[in-house]
CSV table of C-alpha atoms in Angstrom, one decimal:
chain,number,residue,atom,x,y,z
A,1,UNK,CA,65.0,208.9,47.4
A,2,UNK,CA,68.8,208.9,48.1
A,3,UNK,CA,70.9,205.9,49.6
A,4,UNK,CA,73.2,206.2,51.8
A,5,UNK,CA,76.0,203.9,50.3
A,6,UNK,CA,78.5,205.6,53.4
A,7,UNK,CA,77.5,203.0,55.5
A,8,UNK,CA,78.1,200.3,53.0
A,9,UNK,CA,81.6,201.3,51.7
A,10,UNK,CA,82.8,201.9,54.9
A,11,UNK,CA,85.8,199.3,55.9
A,12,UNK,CA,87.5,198.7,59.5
A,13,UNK,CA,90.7,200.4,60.2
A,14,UNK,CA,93.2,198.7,62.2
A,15,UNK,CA,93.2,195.1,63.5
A,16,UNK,CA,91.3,193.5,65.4
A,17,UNK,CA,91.5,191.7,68.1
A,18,UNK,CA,91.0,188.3,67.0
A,19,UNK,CA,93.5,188.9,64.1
A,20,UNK,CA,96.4,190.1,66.5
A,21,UNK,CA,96.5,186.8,68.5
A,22,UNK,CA,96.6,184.9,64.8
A,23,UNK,CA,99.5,187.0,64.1
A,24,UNK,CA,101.4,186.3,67.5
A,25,UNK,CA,100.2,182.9,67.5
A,26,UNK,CA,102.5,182.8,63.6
A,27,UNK,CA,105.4,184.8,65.5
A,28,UNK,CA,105.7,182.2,68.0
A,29,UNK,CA,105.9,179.4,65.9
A,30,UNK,CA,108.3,181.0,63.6
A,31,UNK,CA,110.6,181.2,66.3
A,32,UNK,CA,110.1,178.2,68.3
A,33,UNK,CA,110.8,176.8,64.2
A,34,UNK,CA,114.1,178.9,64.4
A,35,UNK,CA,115.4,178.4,67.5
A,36,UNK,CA,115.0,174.5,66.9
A,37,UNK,CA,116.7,174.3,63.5
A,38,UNK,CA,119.6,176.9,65.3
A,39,UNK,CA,120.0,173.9,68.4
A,40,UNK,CA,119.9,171.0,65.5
A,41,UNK,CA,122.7,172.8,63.7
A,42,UNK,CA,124.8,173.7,66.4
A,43,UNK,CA,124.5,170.2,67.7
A,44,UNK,CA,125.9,169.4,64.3
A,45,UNK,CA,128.5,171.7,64.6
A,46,UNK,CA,129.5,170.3,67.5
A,47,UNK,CA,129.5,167.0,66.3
A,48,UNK,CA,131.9,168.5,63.4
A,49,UNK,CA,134.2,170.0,66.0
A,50,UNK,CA,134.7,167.2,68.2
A,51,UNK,CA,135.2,165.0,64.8
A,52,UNK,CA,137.9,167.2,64.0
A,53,UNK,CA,139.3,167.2,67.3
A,54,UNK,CA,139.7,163.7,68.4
A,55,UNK,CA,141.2,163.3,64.5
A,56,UNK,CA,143.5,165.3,65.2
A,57,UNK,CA,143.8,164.4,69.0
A,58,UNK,CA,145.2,161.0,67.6
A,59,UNK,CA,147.2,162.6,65.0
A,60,UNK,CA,149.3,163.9,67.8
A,61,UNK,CA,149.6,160.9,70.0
A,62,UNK,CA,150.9,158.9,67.5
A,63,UNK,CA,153.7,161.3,67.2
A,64,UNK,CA,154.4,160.2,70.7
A,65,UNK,CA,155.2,156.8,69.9
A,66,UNK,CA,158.6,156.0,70.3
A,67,UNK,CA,160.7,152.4,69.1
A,68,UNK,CA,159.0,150.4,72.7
A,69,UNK,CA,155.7,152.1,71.6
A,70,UNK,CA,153.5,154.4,73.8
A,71,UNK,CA,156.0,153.1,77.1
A,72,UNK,CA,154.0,151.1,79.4
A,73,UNK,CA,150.5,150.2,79.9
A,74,UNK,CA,148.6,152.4,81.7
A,75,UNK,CA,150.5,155.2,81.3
A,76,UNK,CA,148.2,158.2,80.4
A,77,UNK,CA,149.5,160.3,78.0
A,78,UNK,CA,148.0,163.7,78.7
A,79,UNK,CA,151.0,165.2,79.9
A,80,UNK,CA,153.1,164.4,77.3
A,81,UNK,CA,150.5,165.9,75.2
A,82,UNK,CA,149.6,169.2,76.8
A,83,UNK,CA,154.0,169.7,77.4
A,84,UNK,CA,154.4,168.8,73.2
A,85,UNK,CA,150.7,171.1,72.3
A,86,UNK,CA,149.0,168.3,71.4
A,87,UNK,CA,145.8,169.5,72.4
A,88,UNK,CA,143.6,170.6,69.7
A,89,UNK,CA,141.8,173.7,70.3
A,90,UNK,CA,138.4,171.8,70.0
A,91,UNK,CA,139.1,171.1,74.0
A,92,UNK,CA,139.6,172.2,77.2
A,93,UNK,CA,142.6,171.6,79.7
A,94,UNK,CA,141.5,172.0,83.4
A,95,UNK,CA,144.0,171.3,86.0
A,96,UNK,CA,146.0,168.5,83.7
A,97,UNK,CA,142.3,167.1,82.8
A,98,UNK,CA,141.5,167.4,78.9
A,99,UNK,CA,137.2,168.0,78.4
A,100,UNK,CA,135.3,167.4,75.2
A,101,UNK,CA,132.3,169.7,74.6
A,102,UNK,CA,130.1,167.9,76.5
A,103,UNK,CA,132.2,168.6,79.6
A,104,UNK,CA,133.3,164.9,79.7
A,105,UNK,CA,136.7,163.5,80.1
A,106,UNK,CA,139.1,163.2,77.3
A,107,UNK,CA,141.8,160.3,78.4
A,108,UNK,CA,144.7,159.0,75.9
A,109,UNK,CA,146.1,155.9,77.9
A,110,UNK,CA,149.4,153.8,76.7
A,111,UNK,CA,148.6,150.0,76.1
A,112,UNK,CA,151.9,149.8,75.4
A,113,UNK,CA,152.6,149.2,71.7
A,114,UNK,CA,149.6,150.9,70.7
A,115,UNK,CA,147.1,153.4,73.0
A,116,UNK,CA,143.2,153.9,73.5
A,117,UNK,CA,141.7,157.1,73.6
A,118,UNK,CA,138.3,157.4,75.5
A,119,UNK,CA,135.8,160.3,75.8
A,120,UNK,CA,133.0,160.3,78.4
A,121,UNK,CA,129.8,162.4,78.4
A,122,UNK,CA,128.9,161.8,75.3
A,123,UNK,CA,125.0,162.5,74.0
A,124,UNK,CA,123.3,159.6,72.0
A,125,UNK,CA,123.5,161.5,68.8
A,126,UNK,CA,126.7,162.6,69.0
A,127,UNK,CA,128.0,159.2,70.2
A,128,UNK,CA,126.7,157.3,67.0
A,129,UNK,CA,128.1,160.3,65.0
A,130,UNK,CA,131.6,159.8,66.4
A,131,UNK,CA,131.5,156.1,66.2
A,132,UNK,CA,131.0,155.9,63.0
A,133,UNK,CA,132.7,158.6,61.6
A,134,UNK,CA,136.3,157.9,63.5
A,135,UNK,CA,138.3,154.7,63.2
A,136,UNK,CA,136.8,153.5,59.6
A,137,UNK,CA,140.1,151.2,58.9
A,138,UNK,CA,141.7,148.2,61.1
A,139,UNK,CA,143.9,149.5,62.7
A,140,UNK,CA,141.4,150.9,65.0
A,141,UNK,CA,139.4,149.3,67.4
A,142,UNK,CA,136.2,150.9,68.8
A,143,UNK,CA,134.5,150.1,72.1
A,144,UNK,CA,131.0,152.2,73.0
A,145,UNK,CA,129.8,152.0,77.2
A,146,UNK,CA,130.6,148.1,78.0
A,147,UNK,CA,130.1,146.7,74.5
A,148,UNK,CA,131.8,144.4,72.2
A,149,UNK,CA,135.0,146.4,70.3
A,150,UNK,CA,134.4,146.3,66.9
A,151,UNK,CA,137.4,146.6,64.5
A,152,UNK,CA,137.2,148.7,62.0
A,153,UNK,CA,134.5,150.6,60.6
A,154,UNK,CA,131.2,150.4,63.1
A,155,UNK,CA,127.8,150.6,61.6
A,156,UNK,CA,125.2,152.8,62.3
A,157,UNK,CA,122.7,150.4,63.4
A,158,UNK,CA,125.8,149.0,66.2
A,159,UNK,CA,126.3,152.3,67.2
A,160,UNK,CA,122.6,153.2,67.3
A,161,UNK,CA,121.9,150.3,69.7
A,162,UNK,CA,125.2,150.9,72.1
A,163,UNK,CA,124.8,154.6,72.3
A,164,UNK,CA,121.9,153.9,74.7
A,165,UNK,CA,122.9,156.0,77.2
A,166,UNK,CA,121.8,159.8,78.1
A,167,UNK,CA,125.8,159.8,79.2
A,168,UNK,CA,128.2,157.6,76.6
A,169,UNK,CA,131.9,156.9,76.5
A,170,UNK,CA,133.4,156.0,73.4
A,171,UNK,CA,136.8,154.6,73.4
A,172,UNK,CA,139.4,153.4,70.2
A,173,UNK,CA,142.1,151.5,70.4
A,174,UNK,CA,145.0,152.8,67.8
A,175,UNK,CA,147.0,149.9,66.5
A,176,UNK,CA,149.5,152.2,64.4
């Protein structure tokens, strides 16, 4: 008597049906997983960006100050920026208006013998980034929404409690 070992060594070609799904089902989640690390590090890169801009953003309106300072109170000093190319690139000039990424606005205002620069629209992450990262010595002053200022360098956990806001502003006061 011969056996039939065909039946027995015979294996399934292709996929089936079940096994597809599993395979789109890993798909997906590999790039749901990469589209969410891309977002994180662009936020970070935006973060960076805006760093690096309101650095040097203050840079150049310092080298507005003349012997009376900043001239009076009140006075905003955009125009004098955009007229000396003050702006860093990290913005956007609409109409005499300066925008950070976020589409907020951007406002350097004279106090007088000093000046505060303020930027609006500012997400929670970015706003504890910001606060903490800019204006580390005293001769800055930092104010987040309608907080205390706090002179000098501002904590994370301050800046995690006043960046409460789906919306911040973030304003420093430059002494020098």
């Amino acid at each position: 008597m011969k056996i039939n070992n065909h039946n027995r060594l015979h294996k399934q070609s292709g996929t089936s049906n079940m096994e597809m799904l599993f395979y789109f089902i890993i798909a997906a989640l590999v790039l749901v997983g990469a589209v969410a690390l891309g977002m994180k590090l662009f936020g970070k890169q935006t973060n960076s960006s805006e760093q690096a801009g309101i650095t040097n953003l203050i840079i150049n309106t310092r080298a507005l100050k003349g012997s009376q300072g900043y001239g009076p109170a009140g006075t905003d000093l955009t125009s004098q920026l955009i007229v000396t190319e003050g702006i860093p690139d990290t913005f956007t000039v609409t109409g005499g208006v300066i925008y950070n990424a976020w589409g907020g606005v951007v406002s350097p205002v004279s106090t007088g013998p000093a000046f505060t620069l303020t930027t609006r629209a500012v997400p929670p992450s970015s706003c504890v980034a910001l606060s903490t990262a800019i204006g580390r010595t005293r001769a800055y002053t930092t104010k987040i929404n309608s907080g205390t200022a706090t002179t000098g360098e501002v904590t994370s956990g301050v800046a995690s409690a006043s960046c409460d806001s789906d919306s911040n502003t973030v304003a420093w006061t430059v002494s020098q």
